[in-house]
CSV table of C-alpha atoms in Angstrom, one decimal:
chain,number,residue,atom,x,y,z
A,189,MET,CA,-0.1,0.3,-0.6
A,190,LYS,CA,2.8,3.1,0.5
A,191,PHE,CA,4.4,1.7,-1.8
A,192,LYS,CA,1.3,2.3,-4.4
A,193,ASN,CA,1.1,5.7,-2.8
A,194,LEU,CA,4.4,6.2,-3.0
A,195,TYR,CA,4.2,5.3,-6.9
A,196,LEU,CA,0.9,7.7,-7.5
A,197,GLY,CA,3.0,10.2,-5.2
A,198,ILE,CA,5.5,10.6,-8.0
A,199,ILE,CA,3.5,10.3,-10.9
A,200,ALA,CA,1.5,13.5,-10.2
A,201,SER,CA,5.0,14.7,-9.1
A,202,ALA,CA,6.1,14.4,-12.2
A,203,PHE,CA,2.2,15.6,-13.9
A,204,LEU,CA,2.5,18.9,-11.8
A,205,PHE,CA,5.9,19.4,-13.2
A,206,ALA,CA,5.6,18.1,-16.7
A,207,SER,CA,2.4,21.1,-16.3
A,208,CYS,CA,4.6,24.1,-14.4
A,209,SER,CA,7.1,22.9,-18.2
A,210,ASN,CA,4.6,23.6,-20.4
A,211,ASP,CA,3.0,26.7,-18.7
A,212,ASP,CA,7.2,28.1,-18.6
A,213,GLU,CA,7.5,27.3,-22.5
A,214,ASN,CA,4.1,28.7,-23.7
A,215,ASN,CA,5.1,32.3,-21.9
A,216,ASP,CA,8.0,32.2,-24.6
A,217,VAL,CA,5.6,31.4,-27.5
A,218,PRO,CA,5.8,33.9,-29.9
A,219,LEU,CA,1.9,35.2,-30.2
A,220,GLY,CA,2.1,36.3,-33.5
A,221,ALA,CA,4.3,36.8,-36.9
A,222,TYR,CA,4.6,40.7,-35.4
A,223,ASP,CA,5.3,39.0,-32.0
A,224,ASN,CA,8.8,39.9,-29.7
A,225,GLY,CA,10.0,43.2,-32.2
A,226,VAL,CA,9.4,47.1,-33.5
A,227,LEU,CA,6.2,48.4,-35.1
A,228,ILE,CA,7.8,50.7,-37.6
A,229,LEU,CA,5.4,53.2,-38.7
A,230,ASN,CA,5.7,54.6,-42.4
A,231,GLU,CA,3.8,58.1,-43.1
A,232,GLY,CA,3.1,58.0,-47.2
A,233,ASN,CA,2.5,60.8,-49.4
A,234,PHE,CA,0.0,63.0,-48.6
A,235,LYS,CA,-2.7,62.0,-51.2
A,236,ASP,CA,-1.1,59.0,-52.7
A,237,VAL,CA,-2.8,56.5,-49.7
A,238,ASN,CA,0.8,54.4,-49.3
A,239,ALA,CA,0.5,54.5,-46.0
A,240,SER,CA,2.4,51.3,-44.6
A,241,VAL,CA,4.0,49.3,-41.2
A,242,SER,CA,6.7,47.3,-41.3
A,243,TYR,CA,8.4,44.8,-38.5
A,244,LEU,CA,11.7,44.8,-37.4
A,245,SER,CA,13.2,41.7,-34.6
A,246,ASN,CA,13.7,42.5,-31.2
A,247,ASP,CA,17.3,40.4,-32.2
A,248,LEU,CA,16.9,42.8,-35.7
A,249,ALA,CA,17.1,39.1,-37.2
A,250,THR,CA,13.5,38.9,-39.5
A,251,PHE,CA,12.3,42.2,-41.1
A,252,GLN,CA,9.6,42.4,-43.3
A,253,ASN,CA,7.7,45.6,-45.0
A,254,ASP,CA,4.0,46.3,-45.3
A,255,ILE,CA,2.7,44.0,-43.1
A,256,PHE,CA,-1.2,45.6,-42.6
A,257,LYS,CA,-0.7,44.3,-46.5
A,258,VAL,CA,0.4,41.2,-46.7
A,259,VAL,CA,-1.9,40.8,-43.6
A,260,ASN,CA,-5.3,41.8,-44.8
A,261,ALA,CA,-4.6,42.3,-48.9
A,262,PRO,CA,-6.3,43.3,-51.0
A,263,THR,CA,-7.5,46.3,-47.8
A,264,ILE,CA,-5.0,49.0,-47.6
A,265,LEU,CA,-3.8,51.1,-44.8
A,266,GLY,CA,-4.6,54.3,-46.0
A,267,ASP,CA,-3.2,58.0,-46.6
A,268,VAL,CA,-1.1,58.8,-44.0
A,269,ALA,CA,-0.3,57.2,-40.7
A,270,GLN,CA,0.4,59.7,-38.8
A,271,SER,CA,0.5,57.4,-35.3
A,272,LEU,CA,0.0,54.3,-33.3
A,273,SER,CA,-1.3,53.6,-29.4
A,274,PHE,CA,-1.8,50.0,-28.2
A,275,SER,CA,-4.3,48.7,-25.8
A,276,ASN,CA,-3.6,44.8,-24.2
A,277,GLU,CA,-3.7,42.5,-28.2
A,278,LYS,CA,-5.2,45.8,-30.0
A,279,ALA,CA,-3.1,47.7,-32.1
A,280,PHE,CA,-5.1,51.5,-33.1
A,281,ILE,CA,-3.4,52.7,-35.6
A,282,VAL,CA,-4.3,56.7,-36.4
A,283,VAL,CA,-4.5,57.6,-40.5
A,284,ASN,CA,-4.5,61.2,-40.4
A,285,ASN,CA,-5.6,61.8,-44.0
A,286,SER,CA,-8.4,59.2,-44.8
A,287,ASN,CA,-10.0,60.6,-41.4
A,288,GLU,CA,-10.1,56.5,-39.9
A,289,VAL,CA,-8.3,54.6,-36.8
A,290,GLU,CA,-7.5,50.8,-37.9
A,291,VAL,CA,-7.5,48.6,-35.4
A,292,VAL,CA,-5.4,45.2,-35.7
A,293,ASN,CA,-4.5,42.0,-33.4
A,294,ARG,CA,-0.6,44.0,-33.0
A,295,TYR,CA,0.6,40.3,-32.8
A,296,THR,CA,-0.7,38.9,-35.9
A,297,PHE,CA,-2.0,42.3,-37.6
A,298,LYS,CA,-5.1,41.1,-38.8
A,299,SER,CA,-8.0,43.7,-39.2
A,300,LEU,CA,-10.4,43.7,-36.7
A,301,GLY,CA,-12.4,46.6,-37.5
A,302,THR,CA,-12.2,50.9,-38.5
A,303,ILE,CA,-12.8,54.1,-36.3
A,304,THR,CA,-14.5,56.5,-38.9
A,305,GLU,CA,-17.1,58.2,-36.2
A,306,LYS,CA,-16.7,62.4,-35.9
A,307,LEU,CA,-13.2,61.8,-37.0
A,308,GLU,CA,-11.8,64.7,-37.9
A,309,ASN,CA,-8.1,64.5,-38.9
A,310,PRO,CA,-7.2,62.5,-36.1
A,311,ARG,CA,-3.9,63.2,-34.1
A,312,TYR,CA,-3.0,60.4,-31.7
A,313,SER,CA,-4.2,58.2,-29.4
A,314,VAL,CA,-4.0,56.7,-26.1
A,315,VAL,CA,-6.0,54.2,-24.0
A,316,LEU,CA,-7.8,54.4,-20.9
A,317,ASN,CA,-10.2,52.2,-19.1
A,318,ASP,CA,-11.3,50.6,-22.3
A,319,LYS,CA,-11.9,54.2,-23.5
A,320,LEU,CA,-9.7,55.2,-27.0
A,321,TYR,CA,-9.2,59.1,-27.2
A,322,VAL,CA,-8.0,60.9,-29.9
A,323,THR,CA,-6.9,63.9,-31.0
A,324,ASN,CA,-8.5,66.1,-34.2
A,325,ALA,CA,-6.9,69.0,-36.3
A,326,ILE,CA,-9.5,70.2,-37.2
A,327,SER,CA,-12.1,69.5,-35.2
A,328,LYS,CA,-9.9,70.6,-32.4
A,329,ALA,CA,-11.6,67.8,-30.2
A,330,VAL,CA,-10.7,65.3,-28.8
A,331,THR,CA,-13.1,61.7,-29.6
A,332,ILE,CA,-13.8,59.1,-27.2
A,333,TYR,CA,-13.9,55.1,-29.0
A,334,ASP,CA,-15.0,52.2,-26.6
A,335,ALA,CA,-11.6,50.2,-27.4
A,336,LYS,CA,-13.6,46.7,-27.4
A,337,THR,CA,-16.4,47.6,-29.6
A,338,TYR,CA,-15.4,51.0,-31.9
A,339,ALA,CA,-18.7,53.3,-30.9
A,340,TYR,CA,-18.0,56.5,-30.7
A,341,VAL,CA,-19.4,57.7,-27.1
A,342,ALA,CA,-18.4,61.4,-26.3
A,343,SER,CA,-16.1,64.1,-27.8
A,344,ILE,CA,-13.8,66.8,-25.8
A,345,PRO,CA,-14.0,70.5,-27.0
A,346,LEU,CA,-10.8,71.7,-26.3
A,347,ASN,CA,-10.6,74.5,-29.5
A,348,LYS,CA,-7.4,74.6,-29.9
A,349,THR,CA,-4.6,72.8,-31.2
A,350,ALA,CA,-5.2,69.3,-30.5
A,351,GLU,CA,-1.9,67.1,-30.4
A,352,LYS,CA,-0.4,64.2,-28.4
A,353,ILE,CA,-1.4,62.9,-25.8
A,354,VAL,CA,-1.2,60.5,-23.0
A,355,ALA,CA,-2.2,59.1,-19.5
A,356,ALA,CA,-1.1,59.0,-16.0
A,357,ASN,CA,-2.6,59.1,-12.7
A,358,GLY,CA,-5.7,58.6,-14.4
A,359,LYS,CA,-5.9,61.8,-16.6
A,360,LEU,CA,-5.0,62.7,-19.8
A,361,TYR,CA,-2.8,64.9,-20.9
A,362,VAL,CA,-3.4,66.8,-24.5
A,363,THR,CA,0.0,69.0,-26.4
A,364,ASN,CA,-1.8,72.2,-27.7
A,365,ALA,CA,1.2,72.2,-29.8
A,366,SER,CA,2.5,71.5,-33.4
A,367,TYR,CA,4.3,71.9,-36.5
A,368,GLY,CA,7.5,74.4,-33.5
A,369,PHE,CA,4.6,76.4,-32.4
A,370,GLY,CA,2.2,76.3,-28.9
A,371,SER,CA,3.4,76.5,-25.0
A,372,GLU,CA,0.6,74.4,-22.8
A,373,VAL,CA,-0.7,71.5,-22.5
A,374,THR,CA,-4.3,70.4,-21.6
A,375,VAL,CA,-5.4,68.3,-18.5
A,376,ILE,CA,-8.2,66.0,-19.1
A,377,ASN,CA,-10.8,64.4,-16.1
A,378,PRO,CA,-12.0,61.1,-18.1
A,379,ALA,CA,-14.1,60.6,-15.7
A,380,THR,CA,-16.2,63.8,-16.2
A,381,ASN,CA,-14.2,64.3,-20.0
A,382,THR,CA,-13.7,68.3,-19.3
A,383,VAL,CA,-10.5,69.7,-19.2
A,384,THR,CA,-8.9,70.6,-15.9
A,385,LYS,CA,-6.0,72.7,-16.8
A,386,THR,CA,-4.6,74.3,-18.8
A,387,LEU,CA,-1.0,74.2,-18.1
A,388,THR,CA,1.4,77.7,-19.9
A,389,LEU,CA,5.1,76.1,-20.6
A,390,GLU,CA,6.8,77.2,-23.1
A,391,ASN,CA,7.3,77.9,-27.0
A,392,GLY,CA,8.0,74.9,-29.3
A,393,ILE,CA,6.7,72.0,-27.5
A,394,ASN,CA,7.4,69.0,-29.6
A,395,SER,CA,7.1,66.2,-27.5
A,396,ILE,CA,5.6,64.1,-24.1
A,397,GLU,CA,6.0,60.8,-22.2
A,398,ALA,CA,4.4,59.6,-19.2
A,399,ASN,CA,6.5,57.5,-17.5
A,400,ASN,CA,5.9,56.4,-13.0
A,401,GLY,CA,3.2,59.0,-13.0
A,402,ASN,CA,4.7,61.3,-14.4
A,403,VAL,CA,4.5,63.5,-17.9
A,404,TYR,CA,7.1,64.6,-19.5
A,405,VAL,CA,7.3,67.1,-21.5
A,406,LEU,CA,9.7,68.5,-23.8
A,407,ALA,CA,9.7,72.0,-25.6
A,408,GLY,CA,12.2,73.5,-27.8
A,409,ASN,CA,13.1,76.9,-30.0
A,410,ASP,CA,15.8,79.4,-31.6
A,411,THR,CA,16.7,80.6,-28.4
A,412,LYS,CA,16.4,77.3,-26.1
A,413,SER,CA,15.6,74.3,-24.8
A,414,LYS,CA,13.4,73.3,-21.9
A,415,LEU,CA,12.1,70.2,-20.6
A,416,PHE,CA,9.6,69.6,-17.5
A,417,LYS,CA,8.5,67.4,-15.4
A,418,ILE,CA,5.1,67.5,-13.8
A,419,ASP,CA,3.6,65.8,-10.6
A,420,THR,CA,0.6,64.8,-11.7
A,421,ALA,CA,-0.7,64.7,-8.2
A,422,THR,CA,-0.9,68.2,-8.6
A,423,ASP,CA,-0.6,69.3,-12.0
A,424,THR,CA,2.4,71.6,-10.7
A,425,ALA,CA,5.8,71.6,-13.3
A,426,THR,CA,9.3,71.5,-13.1
A,427,SER,CA,11.6,72.7,-15.7
A,428,ILE,CA,15.3,72.6,-16.6
A,429,GLU,CA,17.1,75.0,-19.1
A,430,SER,CA,19.6,75.2,-21.8
A,431,THR,CA,20.2,78.0,-23.9
A,432,THR,CA,23.5,76.0,-25.7
A,433,VAL,CA,21.2,73.1,-26.6
A,434,LYS,CA,18.6,75.8,-28.9
A,435,GLY,CA,15.7,73.6,-30.3
A,436,ALA,CA,15.7,69.7,-28.8
A,437,LEU,CA,13.4,68.0,-30.3
A,438,ASN,CA,12.2,63.9,-30.5
A,439,MET,CA,12.2,63.3,-26.0
A,440,ASP,CA,12.0,59.2,-26.0
A,441,ILE,CA,12.4,57.5,-22.5
A,442,ASP,CA,13.9,54.5,-22.1
A,443,GLY,CA,14.8,53.1,-18.3
A,444,ASP,CA,15.8,55.2,-17.4
A,445,LYS,CA,17.3,58.4,-19.7
A,446,ILE,CA,15.4,60.5,-20.8
A,447,TYR,CA,17.0,61.2,-24.6
A,448,TYR,CA,16.1,63.7,-27.2
A,449,THR,CA,18.2,65.1,-30.8
A,450,GLN,CA,19.2,68.6,-31.6
A,451,GLY,CA,20.5,69.4,-34.8
A,452,THR,CA,22.7,65.6,-36.2
A,453,GLY,CA,23.3,64.7,-32.2
A,454,VAL,CA,22.2,62.5,-30.2
A,455,TYR,CA,22.2,62.7,-26.5
A,456,ALA,CA,21.1,61.7,-23.1
A,457,ILE,CA,20.2,62.5,-19.7
A,458,GLY,CA,19.2,60.1,-16.9
A,459,LEU,CA,15.3,61.0,-16.0
A,460,THR,CA,16.9,62.7,-12.2
A,461,ALA,CA,18.8,65.5,-14.1
A,462,THR,CA,18.8,68.9,-13.4
A,463,SER,CA,20.6,69.4,-16.3
A,464,PHE,CA,20.6,69.2,-20.5
A,465,SER,CA,24.2,67.5,-22.0
A,466,ASP,CA,26.0,69.5,-24.4
A,467,LYS,CA,27.3,67.0,-25.3
A,468,ALA,CA,26.0,64.7,-27.9
A,469,LEU,CA,26.2,60.4,-27.6
A,470,PHE,CA,27.1,60.5,-31.3
A,471,SER,CA,25.4,61.9,-34.8
A,472,VAL,CA,24.7,60.9,-38.0
A,473,THR,CA,24.7,62.9,-41.7
A,474,ASP,CA,22.4,65.2,-42.3
A,475,ASN,CA,19.4,65.4,-44.0
A,476,SER,CA,17.5,68.6,-44.5
A,477,TRP,CA,14.7,68.4,-42.2
A,478,SER,CA,14.4,64.4,-43.2
A,479,THR,CA,17.3,63.9,-40.5
A,480,PHE,CA,15.1,62.1,-37.5
A,481,TYR,CA,12.3,62.2,-39.1
A,482,GLY,CA,11.3,59.4,-37.4
A,483,PHE,CA,12.9,58.1,-33.7
A,484,GLY,CA,12.6,56.2,-31.1
A,485,VAL,CA,15.0,54.2,-28.2
A,486,ILE,CA,13.4,50.5,-27.3
A,487,ASP,CA,16.1,48.3,-24.7
A,488,GLY,CA,18.8,50.6,-25.3
A,489,LYS,CA,18.9,50.2,-29.3
A,490,ILE,CA,18.7,53.8,-31.1
A,491,TYR,CA,16.3,53.7,-34.2
A,492,SER,CA,16.5,56.4,-37.1
A,493,GLY,CA,14.3,56.8,-39.2
A,494,ASP,CA,15.1,59.3,-43.0
A,495,ALA,CA,12.5,60.1,-44.8
A,496,ASN,CA,15.1,61.3,-47.9
A,497,ALA,CA,12.2,64.0,-48.8
A,498,PHE,CA,9.4,62.2,-49.8
A,499,THR,CA,11.1,61.5,-52.8
A,500,LYS,CA,12.2,57.6,-52.3
A,501,ASP,CA,11.8,54.9,-49.4
A,502,GLY,CA,12.6,55.3,-46.1
A,503,THR,CA,15.6,54.4,-44.3
A,504,VAL,CA,15.8,52.7,-41.0
A,505,THR,CA,19.1,52.9,-39.7
A,506,VAL,CA,19.4,51.0,-35.3
A,507,TYR,CA,22.3,52.9,-34.0
A,508,THR,CA,23.6,51.5,-30.2
A,509,SER,CA,23.8,54.0,-27.4
A,510,THR,CA,27.2,55.0,-29.3
A,511,GLY,CA,26.7,55.3,-32.5
A,512,THR,CA,28.1,52.2,-34.0
A,513,VAL,CA,25.6,51.2,-36.7
A,514,LEU,CA,23.8,47.5,-36.1
A,515,LYS,CA,21.4,47.9,-39.0
A,516,THR,CA,20.2,49.5,-41.7
A,517,LEU,CA,17.4,49.5,-43.2
A,518,THR,CA,15.1,50.3,-47.0
A,519,VAL,CA,11.6,51.0,-45.7
A,520,GLY,CA,7.6,52.2,-46.3
A,521,LEU,CA,7.8,56.2,-46.9
A,522,GLY,CA,8.2,58.6,-44.1
A,523,PRO,CA,8.8,56.9,-41.1
A,524,ASN,CA,8.3,58.4,-38.6
A,525,GLY,CA,8.1,56.2,-34.9
A,526,PHE,CA,9.5,53.1,-33.8
A,527,TYR,CA,7.0,50.7,-31.7
A,528,SER,CA,8.0,47.6,-28.9
A,529,ASN,CA,5.8,45.6,-29.6
A,530,ASN,CA,6.5,42.8,-26.7
């Protein structure tokens, strides 16, 4: 009897071990062909309806262009892919000149639906509490949709430029600035869909990031650069400033560092830095306004998108933090953003 119980115990333990092992293995199984990599958003030419998305694996070994078309042909993505946001397994692609948000499974890129209602030149989006919030350039409003059903819910009129949007501490932060002009950030309470505060910062706001409950805003103009940290508990801002590094752009936060560009240089400072760095990590070849048309830092790798003046397909270069080239790729027209898809 004792031997029988021991035998059954060994079988049960082996089954439990195998089950746990299978669970561990399943955690490493990709959720689709485009898991464990970076999505590269290619804007496309205005009115040419040739926006696209490229995929590059984290190890830089696998690359594929135009993945939306590959998966969903003959359906095409649309005219001017402006930005992208995630919610669980979904990606929401804001297609600016098509007045659409295309919803796909972020790992397989199979189309799940298209949002069109109340969109007027949509720009950027974010998901909070199962609601999709989209900024609109023409209506100067934030439109709200159910992130599960894609149904229109409501609009929040701002009556001013509505550009980039992030969520932090249960609130929404919208930059009232575009194309190098604008100095304000609007704070929205999503529980009431009302504006609770407007922060006046510095002219030339171009970047906003939410990180660890705080919101960081970068402004750069002809005379200075300023980096603001907004305390989302009080919605008050502190800042650092440089009159040496003027016109800083393209802020991106990766780990404990804040990256930005100025001219052809890439720079980095710590999240708790008290001053800008005026020493570039490295510089790239100048290609006029096409230089750093897209910029991002993901897991220590620096991604640069060159639009090549929209006269030919864009070029993406992946660098180490010291400027060593890891990979150079030909992507779609106007690579404007890089999104970690893990």
